[in-house]
Coordinates of C-alpha atoms and ligand atoms in Angstrom, one line a residue:
X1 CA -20.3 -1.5 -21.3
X2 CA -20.0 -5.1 -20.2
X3 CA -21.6 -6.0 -16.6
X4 CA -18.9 -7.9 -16.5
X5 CA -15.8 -5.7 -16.6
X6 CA -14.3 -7.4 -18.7
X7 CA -13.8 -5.0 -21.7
X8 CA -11.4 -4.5 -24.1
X9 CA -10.7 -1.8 -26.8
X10 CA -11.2 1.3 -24.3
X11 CA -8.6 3.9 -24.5
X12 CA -7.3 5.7 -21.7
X13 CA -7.0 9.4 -21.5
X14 CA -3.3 11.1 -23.3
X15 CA -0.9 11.1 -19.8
X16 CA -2.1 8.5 -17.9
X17 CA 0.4 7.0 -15.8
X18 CA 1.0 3.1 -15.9
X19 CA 3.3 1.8 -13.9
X20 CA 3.9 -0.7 -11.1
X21 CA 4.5 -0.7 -7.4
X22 CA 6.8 -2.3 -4.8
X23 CA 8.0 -1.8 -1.1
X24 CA 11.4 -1.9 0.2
X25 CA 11.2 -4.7 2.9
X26 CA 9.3 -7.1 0.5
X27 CA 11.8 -7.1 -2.6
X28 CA 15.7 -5.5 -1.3
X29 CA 16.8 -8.4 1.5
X30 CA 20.2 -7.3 1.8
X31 CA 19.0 -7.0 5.5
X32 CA 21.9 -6.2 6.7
X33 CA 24.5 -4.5 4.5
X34 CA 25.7 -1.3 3.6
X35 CA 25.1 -0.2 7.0
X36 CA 21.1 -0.9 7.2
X37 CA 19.8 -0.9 10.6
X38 CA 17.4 -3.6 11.8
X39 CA 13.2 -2.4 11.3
X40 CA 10.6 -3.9 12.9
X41 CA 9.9 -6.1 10.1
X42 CA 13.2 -7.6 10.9
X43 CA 12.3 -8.3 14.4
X44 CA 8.8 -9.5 13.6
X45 CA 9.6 -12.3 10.9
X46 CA 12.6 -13.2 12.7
X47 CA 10.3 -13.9 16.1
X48 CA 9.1 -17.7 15.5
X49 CA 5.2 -18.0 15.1
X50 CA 4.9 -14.6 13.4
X51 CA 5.5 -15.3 9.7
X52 CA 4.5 -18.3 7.6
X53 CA 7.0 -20.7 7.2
X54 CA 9.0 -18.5 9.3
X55 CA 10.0 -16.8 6.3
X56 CA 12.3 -13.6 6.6
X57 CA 13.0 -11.1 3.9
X58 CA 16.4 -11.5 5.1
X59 CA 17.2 -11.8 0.9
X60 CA 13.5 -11.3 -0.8
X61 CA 13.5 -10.9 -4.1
X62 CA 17.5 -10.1 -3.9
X63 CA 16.6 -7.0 -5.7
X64 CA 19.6 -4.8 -3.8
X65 CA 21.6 -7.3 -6.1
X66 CA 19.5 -6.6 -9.1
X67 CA 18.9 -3.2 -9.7
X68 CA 20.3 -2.9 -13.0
X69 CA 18.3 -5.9 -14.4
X70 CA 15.3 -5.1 -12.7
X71 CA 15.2 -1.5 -14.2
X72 CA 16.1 -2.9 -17.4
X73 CA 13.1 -5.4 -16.9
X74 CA 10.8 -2.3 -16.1
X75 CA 11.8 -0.5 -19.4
X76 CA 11.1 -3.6 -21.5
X77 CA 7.7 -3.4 -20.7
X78 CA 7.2 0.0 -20.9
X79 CA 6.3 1.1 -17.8
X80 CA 6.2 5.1 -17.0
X81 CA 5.8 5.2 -14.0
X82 CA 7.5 2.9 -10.8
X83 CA 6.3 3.5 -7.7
X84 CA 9.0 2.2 -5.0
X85 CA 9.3 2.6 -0.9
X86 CA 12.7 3.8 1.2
X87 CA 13.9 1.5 4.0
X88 CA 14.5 4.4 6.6
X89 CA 16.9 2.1 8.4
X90 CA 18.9 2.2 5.2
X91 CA 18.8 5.9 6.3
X92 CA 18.9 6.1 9.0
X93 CA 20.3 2.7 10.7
X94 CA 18.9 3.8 13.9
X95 CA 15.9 6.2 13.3
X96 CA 17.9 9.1 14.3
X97 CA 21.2 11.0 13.5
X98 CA 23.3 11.7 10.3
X99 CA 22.4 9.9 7.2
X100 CA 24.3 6.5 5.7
X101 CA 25.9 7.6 2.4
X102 CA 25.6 4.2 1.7
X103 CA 22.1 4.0 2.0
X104 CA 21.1 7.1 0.3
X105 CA 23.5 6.2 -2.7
X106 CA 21.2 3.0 -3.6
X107 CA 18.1 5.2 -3.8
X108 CA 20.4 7.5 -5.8
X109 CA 21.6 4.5 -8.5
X110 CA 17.7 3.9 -8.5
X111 CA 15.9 7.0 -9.1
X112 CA 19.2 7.9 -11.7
X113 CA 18.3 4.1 -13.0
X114 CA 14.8 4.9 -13.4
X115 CA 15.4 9.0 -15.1
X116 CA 18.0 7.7 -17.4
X117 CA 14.9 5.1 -18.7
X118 CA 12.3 7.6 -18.8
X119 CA 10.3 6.0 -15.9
X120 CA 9.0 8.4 -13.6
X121 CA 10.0 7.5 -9.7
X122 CA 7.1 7.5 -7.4
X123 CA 8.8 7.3 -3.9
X124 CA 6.9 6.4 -0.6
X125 CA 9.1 7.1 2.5
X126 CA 7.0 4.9 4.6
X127 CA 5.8 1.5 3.9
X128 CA 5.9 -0.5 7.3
X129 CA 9.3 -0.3 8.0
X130 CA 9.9 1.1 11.4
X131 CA 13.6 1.5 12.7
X132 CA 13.7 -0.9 15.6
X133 CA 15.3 1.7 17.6
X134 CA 12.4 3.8 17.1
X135 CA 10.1 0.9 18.5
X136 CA 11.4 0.6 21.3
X137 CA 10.7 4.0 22.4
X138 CA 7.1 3.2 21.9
X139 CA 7.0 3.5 17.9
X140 CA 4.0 5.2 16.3
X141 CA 2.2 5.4 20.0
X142 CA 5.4 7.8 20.7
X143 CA 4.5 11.4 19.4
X144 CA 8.9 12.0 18.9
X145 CA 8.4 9.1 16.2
X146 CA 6.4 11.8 14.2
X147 CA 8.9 14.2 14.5
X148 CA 12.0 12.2 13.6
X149 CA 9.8 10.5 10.6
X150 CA 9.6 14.6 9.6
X151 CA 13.8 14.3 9.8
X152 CA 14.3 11.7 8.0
X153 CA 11.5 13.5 5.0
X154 CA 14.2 16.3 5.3
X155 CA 17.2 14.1 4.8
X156 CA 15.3 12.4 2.0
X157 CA 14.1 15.8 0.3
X158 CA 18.0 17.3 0.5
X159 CA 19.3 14.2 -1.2
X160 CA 16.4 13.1 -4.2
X161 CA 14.4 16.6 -4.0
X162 CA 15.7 17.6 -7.7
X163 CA 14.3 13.9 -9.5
X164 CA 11.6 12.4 -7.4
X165 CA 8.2 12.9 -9.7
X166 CA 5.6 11.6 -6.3
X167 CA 6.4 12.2 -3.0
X168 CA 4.4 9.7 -1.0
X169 CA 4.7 10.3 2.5
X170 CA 3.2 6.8 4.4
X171 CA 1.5 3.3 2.8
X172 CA -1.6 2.4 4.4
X173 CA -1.6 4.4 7.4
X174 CA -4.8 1.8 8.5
X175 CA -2.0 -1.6 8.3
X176 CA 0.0 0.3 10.3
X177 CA -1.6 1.6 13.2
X178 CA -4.3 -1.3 13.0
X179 CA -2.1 -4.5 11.9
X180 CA 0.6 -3.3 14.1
X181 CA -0.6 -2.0 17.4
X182 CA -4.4 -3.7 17.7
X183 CA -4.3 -6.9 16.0
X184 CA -0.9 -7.5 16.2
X185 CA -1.2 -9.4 12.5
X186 CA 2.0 -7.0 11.8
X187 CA 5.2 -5.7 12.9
X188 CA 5.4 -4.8 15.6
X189 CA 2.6 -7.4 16.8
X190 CA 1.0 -5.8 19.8
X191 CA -2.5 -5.9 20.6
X192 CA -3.6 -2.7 22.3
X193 CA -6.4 -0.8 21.2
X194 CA -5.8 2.6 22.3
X195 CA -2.1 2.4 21.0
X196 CA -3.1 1.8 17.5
X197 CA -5.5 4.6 18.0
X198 CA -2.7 7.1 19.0
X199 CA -0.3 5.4 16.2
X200 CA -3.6 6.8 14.2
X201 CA -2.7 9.9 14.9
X202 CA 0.8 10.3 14.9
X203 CA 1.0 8.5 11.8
X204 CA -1.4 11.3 10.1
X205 CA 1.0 13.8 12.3
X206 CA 4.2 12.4 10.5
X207 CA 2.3 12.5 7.4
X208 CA 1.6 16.5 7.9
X209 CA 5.0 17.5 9.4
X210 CA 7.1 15.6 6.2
X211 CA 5.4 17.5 3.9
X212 CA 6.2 20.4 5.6
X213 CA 9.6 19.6 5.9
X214 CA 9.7 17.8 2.0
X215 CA 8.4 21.8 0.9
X216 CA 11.1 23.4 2.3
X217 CA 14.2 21.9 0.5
X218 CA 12.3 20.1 -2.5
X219 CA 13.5 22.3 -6.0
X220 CA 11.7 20.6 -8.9
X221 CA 8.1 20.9 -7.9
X222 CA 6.7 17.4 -7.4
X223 CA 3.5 16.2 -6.5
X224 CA 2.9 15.6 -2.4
X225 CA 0.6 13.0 -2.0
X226 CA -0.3 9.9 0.8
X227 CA -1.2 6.5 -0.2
X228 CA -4.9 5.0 1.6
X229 CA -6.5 1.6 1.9
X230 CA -10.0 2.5 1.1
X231 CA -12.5 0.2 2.4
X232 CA -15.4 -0.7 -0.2
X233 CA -18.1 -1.4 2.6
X234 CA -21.5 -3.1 1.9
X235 CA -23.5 -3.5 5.0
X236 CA -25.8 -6.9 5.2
X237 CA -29.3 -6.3 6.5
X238 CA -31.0 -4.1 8.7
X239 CA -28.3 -3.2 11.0
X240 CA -25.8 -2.8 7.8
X241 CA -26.0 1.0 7.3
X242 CA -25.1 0.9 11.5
X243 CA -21.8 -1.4 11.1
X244 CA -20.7 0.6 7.7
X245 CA -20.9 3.8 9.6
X246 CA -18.4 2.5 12.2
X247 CA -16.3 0.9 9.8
X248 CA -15.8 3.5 7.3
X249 CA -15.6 6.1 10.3
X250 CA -12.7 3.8 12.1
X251 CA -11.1 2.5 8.7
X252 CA -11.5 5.5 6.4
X253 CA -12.8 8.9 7.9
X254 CA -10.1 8.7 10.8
X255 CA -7.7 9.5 7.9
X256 CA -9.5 11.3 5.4
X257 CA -11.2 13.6 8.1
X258 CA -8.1 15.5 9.2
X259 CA -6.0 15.3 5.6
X260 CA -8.7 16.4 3.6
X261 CA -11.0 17.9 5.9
X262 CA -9.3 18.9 8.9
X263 CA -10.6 17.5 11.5
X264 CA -11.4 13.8 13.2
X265 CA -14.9 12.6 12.9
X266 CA -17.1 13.2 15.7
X267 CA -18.2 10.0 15.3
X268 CA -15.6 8.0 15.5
X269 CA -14.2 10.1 18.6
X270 CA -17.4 9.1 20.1
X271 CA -17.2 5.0 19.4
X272 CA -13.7 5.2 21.1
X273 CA -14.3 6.8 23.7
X274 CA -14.2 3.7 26.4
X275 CA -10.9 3.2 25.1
X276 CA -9.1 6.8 24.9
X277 CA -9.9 10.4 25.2
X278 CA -7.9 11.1 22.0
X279 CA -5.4 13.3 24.1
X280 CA -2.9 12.8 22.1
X281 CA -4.0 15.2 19.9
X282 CA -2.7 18.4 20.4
X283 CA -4.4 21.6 19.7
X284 CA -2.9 22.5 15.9
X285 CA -2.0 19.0 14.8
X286 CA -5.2 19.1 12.5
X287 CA -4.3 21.8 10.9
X288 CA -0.4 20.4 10.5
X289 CA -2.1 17.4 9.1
X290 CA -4.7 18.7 6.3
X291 CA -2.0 19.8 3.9
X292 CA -3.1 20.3 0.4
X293 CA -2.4 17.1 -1.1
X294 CA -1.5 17.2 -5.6
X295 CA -3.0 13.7 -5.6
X296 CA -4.2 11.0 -3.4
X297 CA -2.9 7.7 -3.4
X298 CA -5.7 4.7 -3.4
X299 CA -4.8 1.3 -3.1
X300 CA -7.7 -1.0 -3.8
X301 CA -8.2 -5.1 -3.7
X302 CA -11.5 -6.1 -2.6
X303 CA -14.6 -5.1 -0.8
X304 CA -15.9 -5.8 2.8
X305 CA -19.4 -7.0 3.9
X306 CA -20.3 -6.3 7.4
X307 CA -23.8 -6.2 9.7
X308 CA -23.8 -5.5 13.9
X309 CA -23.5 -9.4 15.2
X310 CA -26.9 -10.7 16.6
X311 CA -25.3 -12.8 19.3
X312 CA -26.4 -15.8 18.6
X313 CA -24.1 -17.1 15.5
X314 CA -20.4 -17.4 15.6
X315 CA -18.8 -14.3 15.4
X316 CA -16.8 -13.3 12.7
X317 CA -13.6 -11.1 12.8
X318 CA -12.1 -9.5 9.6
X319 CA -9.8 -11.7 7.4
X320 CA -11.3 -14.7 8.6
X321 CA -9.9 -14.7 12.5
X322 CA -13.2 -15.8 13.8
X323 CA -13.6 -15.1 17.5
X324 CA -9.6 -16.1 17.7
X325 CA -7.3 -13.2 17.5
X326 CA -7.8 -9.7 18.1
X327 CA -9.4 -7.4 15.7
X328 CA -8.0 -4.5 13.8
X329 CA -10.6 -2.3 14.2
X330 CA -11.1 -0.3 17.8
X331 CA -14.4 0.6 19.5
X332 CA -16.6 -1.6 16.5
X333 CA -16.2 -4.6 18.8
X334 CA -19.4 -6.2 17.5
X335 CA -19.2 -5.2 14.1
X336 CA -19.4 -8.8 12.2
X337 CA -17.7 -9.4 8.9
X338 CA -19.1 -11.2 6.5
X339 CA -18.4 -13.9 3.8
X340 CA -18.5 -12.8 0.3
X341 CA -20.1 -14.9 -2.8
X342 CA -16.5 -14.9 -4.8
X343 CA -14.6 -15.6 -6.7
X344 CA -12.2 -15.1 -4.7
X345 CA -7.9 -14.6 -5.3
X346 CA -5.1 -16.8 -3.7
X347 CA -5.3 -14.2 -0.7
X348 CA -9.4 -15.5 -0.4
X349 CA -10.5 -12.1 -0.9
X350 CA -13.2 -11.5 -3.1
X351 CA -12.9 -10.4 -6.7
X352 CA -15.1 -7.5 -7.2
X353 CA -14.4 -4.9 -9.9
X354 CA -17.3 -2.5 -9.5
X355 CA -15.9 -1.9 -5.7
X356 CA -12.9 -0.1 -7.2
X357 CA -15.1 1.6 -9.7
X358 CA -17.7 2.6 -6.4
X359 CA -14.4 4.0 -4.3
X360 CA -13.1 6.4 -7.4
X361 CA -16.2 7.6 -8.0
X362 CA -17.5 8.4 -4.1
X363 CA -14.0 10.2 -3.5
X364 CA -14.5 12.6 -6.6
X365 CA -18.3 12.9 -5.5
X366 CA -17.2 13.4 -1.7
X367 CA -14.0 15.8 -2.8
X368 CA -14.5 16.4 -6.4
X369 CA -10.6 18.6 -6.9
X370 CA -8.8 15.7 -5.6
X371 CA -7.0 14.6 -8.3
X372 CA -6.7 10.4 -7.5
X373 CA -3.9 7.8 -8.3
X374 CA -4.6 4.6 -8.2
X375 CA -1.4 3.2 -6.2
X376 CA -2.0 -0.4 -5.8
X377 CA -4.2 -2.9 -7.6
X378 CA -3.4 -6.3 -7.9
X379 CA -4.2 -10.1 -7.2
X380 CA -2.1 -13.5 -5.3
X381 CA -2.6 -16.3 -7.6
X382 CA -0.9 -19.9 -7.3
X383 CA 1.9 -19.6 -10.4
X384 CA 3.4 -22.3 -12.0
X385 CA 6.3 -21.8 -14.3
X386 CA 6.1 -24.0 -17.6
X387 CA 8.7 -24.7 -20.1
X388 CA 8.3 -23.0 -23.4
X389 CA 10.3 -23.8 -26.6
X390 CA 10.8 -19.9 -26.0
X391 CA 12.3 -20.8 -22.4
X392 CA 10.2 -20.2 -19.0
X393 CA 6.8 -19.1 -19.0
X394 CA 3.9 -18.3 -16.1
X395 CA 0.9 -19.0 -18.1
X396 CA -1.4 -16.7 -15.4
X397 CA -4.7 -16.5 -16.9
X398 CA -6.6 -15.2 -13.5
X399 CA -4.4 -12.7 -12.5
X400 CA -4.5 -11.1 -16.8
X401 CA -8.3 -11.4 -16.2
X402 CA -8.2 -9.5 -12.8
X403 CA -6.0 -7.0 -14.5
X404 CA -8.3 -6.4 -17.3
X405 CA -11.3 -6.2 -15.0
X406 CA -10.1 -3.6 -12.5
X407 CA -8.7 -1.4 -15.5
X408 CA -12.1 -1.9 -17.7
X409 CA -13.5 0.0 -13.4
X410 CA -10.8 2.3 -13.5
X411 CA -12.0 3.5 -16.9
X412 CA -15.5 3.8 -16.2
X413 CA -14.9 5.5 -12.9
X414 CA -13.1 8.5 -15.3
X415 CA -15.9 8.7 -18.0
X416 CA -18.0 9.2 -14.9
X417 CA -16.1 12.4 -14.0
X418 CA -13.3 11.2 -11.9
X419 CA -9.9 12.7 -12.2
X420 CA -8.0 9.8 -12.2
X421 CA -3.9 10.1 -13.4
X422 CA -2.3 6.6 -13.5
X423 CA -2.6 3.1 -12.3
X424 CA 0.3 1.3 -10.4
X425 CA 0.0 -2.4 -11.0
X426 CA 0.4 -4.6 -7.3
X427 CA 3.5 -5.8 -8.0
X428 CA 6.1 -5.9 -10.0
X429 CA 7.9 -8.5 -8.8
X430 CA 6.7 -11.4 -6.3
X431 CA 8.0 -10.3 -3.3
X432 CA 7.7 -10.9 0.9
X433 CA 4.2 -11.2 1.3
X434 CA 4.3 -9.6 5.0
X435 CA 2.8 -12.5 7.5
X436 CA 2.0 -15.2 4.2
X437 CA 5.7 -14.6 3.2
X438 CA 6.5 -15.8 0.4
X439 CA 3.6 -18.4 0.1
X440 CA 1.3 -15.7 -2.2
X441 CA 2.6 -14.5 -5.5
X442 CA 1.5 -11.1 -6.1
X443 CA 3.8 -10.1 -8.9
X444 CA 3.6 -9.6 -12.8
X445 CA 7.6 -10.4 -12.7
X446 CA 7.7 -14.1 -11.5
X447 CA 10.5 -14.8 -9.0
X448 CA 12.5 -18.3 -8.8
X449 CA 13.7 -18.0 -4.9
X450 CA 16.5 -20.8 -5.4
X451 CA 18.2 -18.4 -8.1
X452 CA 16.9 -15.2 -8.1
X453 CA 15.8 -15.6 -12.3
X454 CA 13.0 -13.1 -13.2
X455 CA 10.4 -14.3 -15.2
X456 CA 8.2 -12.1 -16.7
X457 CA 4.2 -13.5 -16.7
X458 CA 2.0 -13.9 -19.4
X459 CA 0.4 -10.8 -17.5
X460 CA 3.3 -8.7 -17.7
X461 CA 3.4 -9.3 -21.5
X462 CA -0.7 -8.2 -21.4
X463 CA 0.9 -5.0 -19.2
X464 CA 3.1 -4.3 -21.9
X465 CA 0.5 -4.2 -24.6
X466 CA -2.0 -1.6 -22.6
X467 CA 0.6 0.6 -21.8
X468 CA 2.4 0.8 -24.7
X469 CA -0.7 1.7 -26.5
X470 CA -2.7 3.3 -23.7
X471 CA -5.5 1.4 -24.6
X472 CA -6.8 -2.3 -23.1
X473 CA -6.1 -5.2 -25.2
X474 CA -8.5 -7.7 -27.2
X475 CA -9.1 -10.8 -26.1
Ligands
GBH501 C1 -1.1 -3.9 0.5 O1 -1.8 -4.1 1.7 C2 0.3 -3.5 0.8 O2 0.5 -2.1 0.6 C3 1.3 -4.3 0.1 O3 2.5 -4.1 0.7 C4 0.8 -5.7 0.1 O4 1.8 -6.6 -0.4 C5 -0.4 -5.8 -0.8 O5 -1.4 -4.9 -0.4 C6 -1.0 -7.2 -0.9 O6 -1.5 -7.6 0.4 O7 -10.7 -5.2 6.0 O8 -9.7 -6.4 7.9 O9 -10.9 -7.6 6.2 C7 -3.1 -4.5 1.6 C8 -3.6 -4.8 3.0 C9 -5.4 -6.2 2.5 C10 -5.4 -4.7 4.4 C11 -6.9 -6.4 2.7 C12 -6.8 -4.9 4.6 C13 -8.6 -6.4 4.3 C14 -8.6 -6.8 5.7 N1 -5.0 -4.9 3.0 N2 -7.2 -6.2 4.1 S1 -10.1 -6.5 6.5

């Protein structure tokens, strides 16, 4: 193998599922037609201060407007697989009640779209996009936003439950509770630490309860399954082993404890216990939670470096806050994180193949019959379109190389053992890029915002070639 990652010429196992991955909010706009109700997203880019550029994804990528070329863009490279979100408030405009027929009948066109190409529809019913209604009855710190998530599953199940191939119940449960309630970097934007820890749980409690519900009226047997962001934590120095324990036990264990395990980490009850008593956890919820799951979702970008702070140098929040702004992570207060040695993406996080490779392989060791899908990988580069005698191109060298790097780890992670089924490329198209906006380019598609014009990338072409032949390219 090359210490590098950067391989070529190794051939994925027969089945394996390529495809690529969007959410609703970042790529439909259409914010307010067809009967869509306003989300929190809404609220939250249209408050002034919250978003780069005060950008909105009032019209995103346009792709409500698209759909037809944008499936046809997804079958001309091949993909099997397209892994997609549903804006509840399309469904229900206020969180509650009957569903919108107009709403559900664009999900229809889509997943019919998608069947009629042979691209299998991975379908997340959550990615950040709270019904503002719902908010304002205390949103994921509100145990009845669990139940009426479970509703709209329901809803969701009676209308697509004969042609959905994934259910995916919630997107980075972690950027919800943690971006949304404690550092307030998300929608809604509050900054209260013992909220996001009950949005913890009620999030994991809406996870539990929609599969229940999705079981009852599904008929084509799909797989159930929750997307994670997996922290890849390295600890610095002799108090490093101390500040990954908290930050794997407050970042990853307070989700995979009770959906894989059953129960919260003792742990982890025990670091936030100045800031809640956890009462909001009601005797049974556990078990309503740990639902077998057919595969677990991992989305993966970069790794974390963290030691205790000594108290003496500048202390150093995640992402790069410094001692400005609050921190996502409750009751590891003086847990310090840590500049990385690069190189780094657009997004400055730090480009580190063997972390994915690390995560796969620590999940199969930790629960070796969970099957694993990788459900996000991806990398924000600066694009610039050229003109071609061919027409339009994005020559984007870094983001191929990325690509190429992080497959080359997701292949070595399943010689070593690990039952991984399929890889969904971060994104298809550039999209919303939540508080950057629209200043970071994530996708393979390249969008023009002045007209809408999809340009596929030299890394999209590159796409095309591994999954077409299952096997990563030369060069
Ligand atoms: C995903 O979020 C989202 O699902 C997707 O919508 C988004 O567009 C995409 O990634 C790109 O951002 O550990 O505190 O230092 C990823 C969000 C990014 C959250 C890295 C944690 C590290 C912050 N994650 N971040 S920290």
């Amino acid at each position: 193998g090359n210490p590098d990652y950067r391989d070529s010429g190794l051939e994925f196992p027969e089945g394996f599922i390529f495809g690529s991955a969007t959410a609703a909010y970042q790529i439909e706009g259409a914010f307010d037609e067809d009967g869509r109700g306003p989300s929190i997203w809404d609220t939250f880019s249209h408050t002034p201060g919250r978003v780069e550029n005060s950008d909105t994804g009032d019209k995103a990528s346009d792709h409500y407007h698209h759909l037809e070329e944008d499936l046809d863009l997804m079958e001309s490279l091949g993909l099997h697989a397209y892994r997609f979100s549903i804006a509840w408030s399309r469904i229900q405009p206020a969180g509650r009640g009957p569903a919108n027929e107009k709403g559900l009948a664009f999900y229809g066109r889509l997943v019919d779209g998608l069947l009629a190409r042979g691209i299998r529809p991975i379908a997340t019913l959550y990615h950040w996009d709270l019904p503002q209604a719902l908010e304002d009855e205390g949103g994921w710190t509100n145990r009845d936003t669990a139940y009426a998530f479970a509703d709209y599953a329901r809803i969701m199940g009676e209308a697509l439950g004969d042609r959905i191939d994934t259910w995916t119940t919630l997107n980075e449960p972690w950027c919800s509770a943690y971006l949304g309630y404690a550092s307030g970097a998300h929608a809604p934007g509050r900054t209260e630490d013992a909220a996001a820890l009950a949005a913890v749980h009620h999030l994991n409690l809406a996870h539990g309860l929609a599969i229940t519900e999705l079981k009852k009226v599904v008929t084509n047997d799909p797989d159930f399954s929750i997307t994670l962001n997996l922290h890849v934590i390295r600890g610095e120095g002799e108090t490093g082993p101390e500040a990954v324990r908290q930050i794997d036990g407050v970042g990853n264990r307070v989700f995979l404890g009770p959906l894989l395990t059953g129960e919260y980490p003792a742990d982890v009850l025990a670091d936030t216990a100045g800031i809640t008593d956890w009462s909001f956890v009601w005797p049974g919820d556990t078990e309503i939670i740990h639902q077998p799951l057919d595969v677990l979702g991992v989305n993966y970008y970069s790794t974390t470096l963290v030691r205790i702070w000594d108290g003496v140098s500048p202390f150093q929040h995640s992402d790069g806050h410094g001692d400005a702004g609050a921190s996502p992570w409750p009751g590891a207060g003086r847990v310090e994180f840590l500049a990385q040695p690069g190189p780094y993406t657009e997004m400055g996080w730090n480009i580190e193949p063997a972390g994915l490779e690390e995560l796969l392989v620590k999940l199969h060791d930790e629960f070796p019959d969970q099957p694993l899908m990788i459900t996000e990988n991806g990398a924000a580069f600066a694009d610039v379109v050229v003109q071609e005698p061919t027409g339009p191109a994005v020559h984007d060298v870094e983001r191929t190389d990325y690509l190429r790097r992080h497959f080359t780890a997701a292949h070595r992670a399943i010689q070593r053992g690990v039952d991984l089924r399929g890889y969904q490329v971060w994104s298809f198209m550039d999209n919303f890029e939540w508080a950057y906006g629209y200043s970071k380019r994530f996708g393979i598609v390249y969008i023009d915002y002045e007209t809408e014009a999809r340009i596929p990338k030299d890394s999209a072409l590159w796409y095309r070639g591994l999954v077409s032949t299952g096997t990563i390219p030369e060069g």
